[in-house]
mmCIF file of C-alpha atoms in Angstrom:
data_model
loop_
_atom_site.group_PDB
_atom_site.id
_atom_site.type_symbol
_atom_site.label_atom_id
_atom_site.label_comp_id
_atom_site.label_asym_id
_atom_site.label_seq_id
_atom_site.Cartn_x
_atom_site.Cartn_y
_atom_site.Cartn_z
ATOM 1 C CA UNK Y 1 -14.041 106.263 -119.824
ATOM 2 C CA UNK Y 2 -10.635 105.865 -120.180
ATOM 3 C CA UNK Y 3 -9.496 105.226 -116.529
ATOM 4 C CA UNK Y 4 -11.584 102.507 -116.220
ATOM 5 C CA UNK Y 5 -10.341 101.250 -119.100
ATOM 6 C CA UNK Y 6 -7.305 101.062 -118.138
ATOM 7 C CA UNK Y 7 -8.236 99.741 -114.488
ATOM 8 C CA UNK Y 8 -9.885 96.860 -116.601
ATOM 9 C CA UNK Y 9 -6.603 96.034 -118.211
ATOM 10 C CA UNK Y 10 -4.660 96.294 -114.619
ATOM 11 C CA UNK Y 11 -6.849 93.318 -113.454
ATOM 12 C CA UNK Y 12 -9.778 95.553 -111.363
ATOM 13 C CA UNK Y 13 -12.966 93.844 -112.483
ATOM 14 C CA UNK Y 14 -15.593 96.284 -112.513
ATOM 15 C CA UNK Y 15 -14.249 99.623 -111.146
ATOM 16 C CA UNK Y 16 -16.227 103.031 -111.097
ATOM 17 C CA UNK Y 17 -14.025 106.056 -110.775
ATOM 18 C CA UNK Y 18 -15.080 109.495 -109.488
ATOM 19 C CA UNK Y 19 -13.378 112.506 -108.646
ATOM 20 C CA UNK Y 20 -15.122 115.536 -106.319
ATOM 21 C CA UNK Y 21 -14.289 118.680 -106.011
ATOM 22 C CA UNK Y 22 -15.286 120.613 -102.885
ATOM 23 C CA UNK Y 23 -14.516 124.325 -102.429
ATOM 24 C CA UNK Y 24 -12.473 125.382 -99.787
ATOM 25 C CA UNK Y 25 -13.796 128.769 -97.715
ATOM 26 C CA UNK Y 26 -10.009 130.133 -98.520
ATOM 27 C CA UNK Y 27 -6.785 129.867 -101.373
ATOM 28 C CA UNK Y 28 -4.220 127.087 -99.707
ATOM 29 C CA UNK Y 29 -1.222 125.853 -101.180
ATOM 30 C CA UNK Y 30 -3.035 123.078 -103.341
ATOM 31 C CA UNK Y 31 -5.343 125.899 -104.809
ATOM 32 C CA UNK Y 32 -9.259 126.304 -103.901
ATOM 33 C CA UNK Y 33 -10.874 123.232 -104.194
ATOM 34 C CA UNK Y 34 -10.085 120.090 -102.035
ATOM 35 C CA UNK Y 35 -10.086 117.369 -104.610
ATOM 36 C CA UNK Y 36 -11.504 113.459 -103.483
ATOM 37 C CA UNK Y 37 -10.586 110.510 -105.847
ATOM 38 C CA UNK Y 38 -13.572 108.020 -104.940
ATOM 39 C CA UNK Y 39 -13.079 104.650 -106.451
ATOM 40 C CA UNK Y 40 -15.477 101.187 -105.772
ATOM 41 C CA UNK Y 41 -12.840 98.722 -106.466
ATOM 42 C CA UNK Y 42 -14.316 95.461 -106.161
ATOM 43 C CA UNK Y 43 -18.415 95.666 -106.636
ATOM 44 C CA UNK Y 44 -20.989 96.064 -104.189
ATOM 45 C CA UNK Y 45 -18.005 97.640 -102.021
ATOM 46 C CA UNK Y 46 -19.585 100.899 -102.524
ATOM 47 C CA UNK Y 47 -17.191 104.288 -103.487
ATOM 48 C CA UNK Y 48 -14.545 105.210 -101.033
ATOM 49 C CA UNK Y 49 -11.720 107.736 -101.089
ATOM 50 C CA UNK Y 50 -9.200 106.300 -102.453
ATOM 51 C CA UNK Y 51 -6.658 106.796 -99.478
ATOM 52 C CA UNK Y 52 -8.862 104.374 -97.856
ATOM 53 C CA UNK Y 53 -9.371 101.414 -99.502
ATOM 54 C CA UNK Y 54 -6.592 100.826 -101.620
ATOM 55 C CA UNK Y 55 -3.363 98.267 -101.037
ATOM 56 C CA UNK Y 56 -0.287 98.888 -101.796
ATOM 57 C CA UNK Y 57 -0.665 96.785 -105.116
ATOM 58 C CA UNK Y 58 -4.100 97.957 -105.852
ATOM 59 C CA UNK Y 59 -2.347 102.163 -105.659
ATOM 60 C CA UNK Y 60 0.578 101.405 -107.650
ATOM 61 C CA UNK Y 61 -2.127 99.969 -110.403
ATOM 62 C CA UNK Y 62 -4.905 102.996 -110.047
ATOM 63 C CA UNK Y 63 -1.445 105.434 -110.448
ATOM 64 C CA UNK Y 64 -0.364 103.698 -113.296
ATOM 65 C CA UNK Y 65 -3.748 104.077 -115.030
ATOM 66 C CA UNK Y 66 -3.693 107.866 -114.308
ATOM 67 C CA UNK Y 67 -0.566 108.788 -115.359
ATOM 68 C CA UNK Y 68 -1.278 106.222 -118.547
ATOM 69 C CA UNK Y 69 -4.504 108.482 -119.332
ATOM 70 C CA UNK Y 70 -3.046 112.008 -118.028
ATOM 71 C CA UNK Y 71 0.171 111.439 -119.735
ATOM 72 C CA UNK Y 72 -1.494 112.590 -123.042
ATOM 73 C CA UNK Y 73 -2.758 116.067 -121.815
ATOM 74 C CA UNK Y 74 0.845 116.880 -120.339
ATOM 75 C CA UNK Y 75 3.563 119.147 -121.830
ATOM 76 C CA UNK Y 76 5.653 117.339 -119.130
ATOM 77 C CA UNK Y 77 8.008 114.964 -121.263
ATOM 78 C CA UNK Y 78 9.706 113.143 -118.615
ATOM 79 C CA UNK Y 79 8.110 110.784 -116.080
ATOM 80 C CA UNK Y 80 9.573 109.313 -113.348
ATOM 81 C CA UNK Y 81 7.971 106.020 -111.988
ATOM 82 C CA UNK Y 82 9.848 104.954 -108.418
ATOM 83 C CA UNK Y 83 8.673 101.367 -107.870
ATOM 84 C CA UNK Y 84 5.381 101.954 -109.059
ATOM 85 C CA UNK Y 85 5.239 98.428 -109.049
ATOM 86 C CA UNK Y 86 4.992 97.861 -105.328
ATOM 87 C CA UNK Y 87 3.073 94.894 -104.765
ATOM 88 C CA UNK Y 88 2.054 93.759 -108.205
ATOM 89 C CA UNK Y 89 3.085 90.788 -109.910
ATOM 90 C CA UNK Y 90 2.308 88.151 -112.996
ATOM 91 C CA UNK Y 91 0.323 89.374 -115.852
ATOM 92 C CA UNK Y 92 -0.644 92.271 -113.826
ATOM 93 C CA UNK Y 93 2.881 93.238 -114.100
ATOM 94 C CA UNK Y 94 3.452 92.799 -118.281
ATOM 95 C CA UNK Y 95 0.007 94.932 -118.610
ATOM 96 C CA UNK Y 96 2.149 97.575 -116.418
ATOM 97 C CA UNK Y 97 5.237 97.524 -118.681
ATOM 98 C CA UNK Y 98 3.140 97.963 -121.833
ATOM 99 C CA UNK Y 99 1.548 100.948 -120.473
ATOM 100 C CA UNK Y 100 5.166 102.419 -119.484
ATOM 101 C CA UNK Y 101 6.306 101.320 -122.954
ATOM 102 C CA UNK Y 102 3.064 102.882 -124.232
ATOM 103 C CA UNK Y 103 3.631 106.285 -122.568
ATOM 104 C CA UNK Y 104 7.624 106.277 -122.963
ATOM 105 C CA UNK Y 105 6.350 106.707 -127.023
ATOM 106 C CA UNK Y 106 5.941 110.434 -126.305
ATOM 107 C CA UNK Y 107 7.660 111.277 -122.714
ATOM 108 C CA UNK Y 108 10.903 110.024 -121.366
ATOM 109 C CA UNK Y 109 10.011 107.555 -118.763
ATOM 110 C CA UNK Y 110 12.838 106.889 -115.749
ATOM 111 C CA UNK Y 111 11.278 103.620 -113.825
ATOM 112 C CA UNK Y 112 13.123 102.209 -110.981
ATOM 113 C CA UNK Y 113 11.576 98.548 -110.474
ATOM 114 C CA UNK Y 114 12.473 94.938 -108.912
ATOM 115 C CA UNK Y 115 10.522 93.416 -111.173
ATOM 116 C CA UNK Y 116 11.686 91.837 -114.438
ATOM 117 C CA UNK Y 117 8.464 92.202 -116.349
ATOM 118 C CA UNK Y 118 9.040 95.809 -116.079
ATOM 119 C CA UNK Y 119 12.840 95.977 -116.671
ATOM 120 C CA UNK Y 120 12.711 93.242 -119.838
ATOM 121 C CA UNK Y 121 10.717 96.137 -121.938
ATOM 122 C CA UNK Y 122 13.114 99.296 -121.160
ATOM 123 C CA UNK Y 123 15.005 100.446 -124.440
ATOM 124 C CA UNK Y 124 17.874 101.254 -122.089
ATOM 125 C CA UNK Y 125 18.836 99.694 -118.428
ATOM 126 C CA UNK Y 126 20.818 100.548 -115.536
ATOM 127 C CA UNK Y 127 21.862 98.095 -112.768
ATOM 128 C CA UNK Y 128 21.690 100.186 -109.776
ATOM 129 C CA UNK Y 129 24.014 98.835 -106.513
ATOM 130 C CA UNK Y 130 25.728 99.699 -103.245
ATOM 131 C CA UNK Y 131 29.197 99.367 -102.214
ATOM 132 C CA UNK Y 132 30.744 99.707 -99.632
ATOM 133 C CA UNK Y 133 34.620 101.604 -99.118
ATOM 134 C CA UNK Y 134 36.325 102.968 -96.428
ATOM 135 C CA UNK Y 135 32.884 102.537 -93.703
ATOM 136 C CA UNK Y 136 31.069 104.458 -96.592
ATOM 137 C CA UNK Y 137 27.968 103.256 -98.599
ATOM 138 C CA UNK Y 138 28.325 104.378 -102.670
ATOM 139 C CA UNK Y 139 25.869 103.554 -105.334
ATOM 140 C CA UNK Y 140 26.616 103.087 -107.869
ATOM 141 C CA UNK Y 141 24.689 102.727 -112.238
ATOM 142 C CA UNK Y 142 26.026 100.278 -114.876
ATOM 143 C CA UNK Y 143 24.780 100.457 -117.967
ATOM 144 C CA UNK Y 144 23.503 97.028 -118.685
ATOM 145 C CA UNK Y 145 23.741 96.516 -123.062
ATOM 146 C CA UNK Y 146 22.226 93.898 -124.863
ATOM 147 C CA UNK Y 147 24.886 91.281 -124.588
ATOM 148 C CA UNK Y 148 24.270 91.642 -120.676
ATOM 149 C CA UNK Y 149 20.866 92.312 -120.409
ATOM 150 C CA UNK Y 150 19.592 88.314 -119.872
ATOM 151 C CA UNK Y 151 22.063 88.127 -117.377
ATOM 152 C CA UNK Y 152 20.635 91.029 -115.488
ATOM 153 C CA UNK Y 153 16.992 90.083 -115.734
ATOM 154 C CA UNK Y 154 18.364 86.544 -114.517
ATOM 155 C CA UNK Y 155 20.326 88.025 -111.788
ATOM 156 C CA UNK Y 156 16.817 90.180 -110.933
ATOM 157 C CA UNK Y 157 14.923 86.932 -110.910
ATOM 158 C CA UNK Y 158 16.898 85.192 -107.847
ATOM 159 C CA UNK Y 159 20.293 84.292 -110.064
ATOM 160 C CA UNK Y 160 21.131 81.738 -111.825
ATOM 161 C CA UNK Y 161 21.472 79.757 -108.242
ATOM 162 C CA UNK Y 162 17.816 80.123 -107.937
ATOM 163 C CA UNK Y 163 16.817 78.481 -111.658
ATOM 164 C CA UNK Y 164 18.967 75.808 -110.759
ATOM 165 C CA UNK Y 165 16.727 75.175 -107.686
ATOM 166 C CA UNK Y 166 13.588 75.401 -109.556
ATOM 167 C CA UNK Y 167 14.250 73.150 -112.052
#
């Protein structure tokens, strides 16, 4: 199916995916069903709700691939992604800003990220900070163009201190 699909691409080997649904004896504020996302993540691991056996990384990944697969059934057209990113890295990271880029093709995607695998493929960036004045803390949004942008994405890396270092 689709979700596992796109678990493949988000580096999960061989995942299985499974959702129950288990009836509730009354109408609470989530509706009438309890609802169970089961996933086997790594094989032989058998299936688990997914609020127990997923990392940090390994959640921000499984979202991802819902919201990459759900995001065609929605009327919603704006999705907000707050460091969906948490604990993912390397290639893992470019497949996640292709499937942002993917879905920003129909919905207006906001992502707030560290990382500059994600931030390199926005049409439009911001360069969030704090400041500051007075014994008050202010943030405050620059819009970063494209004569900037490199600079940014260097600054997000570690600066241009930290290249230095490295090479």
């Amino acid at each position: 199916n689709d979700t596992q699909l796109t678990l493949s691409q988000l580096g999960f080997n061989s995942p299985t995916f499974d959702i129950e649904f288990h009836p509730l004896s009354d109408f609470s504020s989530s509706g009438i069903d309890a609802v169970i996302f089961k996933i086997e993540i790594n094989k032989g691991t058998g299936m688990k709700p997914l609020s127990e056996c997923a990392s940090g990384g390994e959640l921000s990944r499984i979202l991802l691939a819902f919201y990459s697969v759900f995001s065609k059934f929605t009327d919603n057209k704006l999705m907000l992604f707050d460091e969906i990113d948490t604990g993912v890295g390397g290639l893992t990271a470019n497949t996640m800003g292709k499937l942002l880029h993917n879905i920003s093709k129909s919905h207006q995607v906001f992502c707030i990220t560290h990382l500059v695998q994600i931030a390199s493929i926005s049409d439009f960036h911001l360069s969030i900070s704090k400041k500051e004045l007075n014994n008050k803390t202010f943030t405050d949004a620059q819009y970063v163009d494209n004569d900037l942008e490199s600079n940014e994405l260097i600054r997000m890396m570690g600066g241009k201190e930290l290249l230095s270092e490295l090479k």
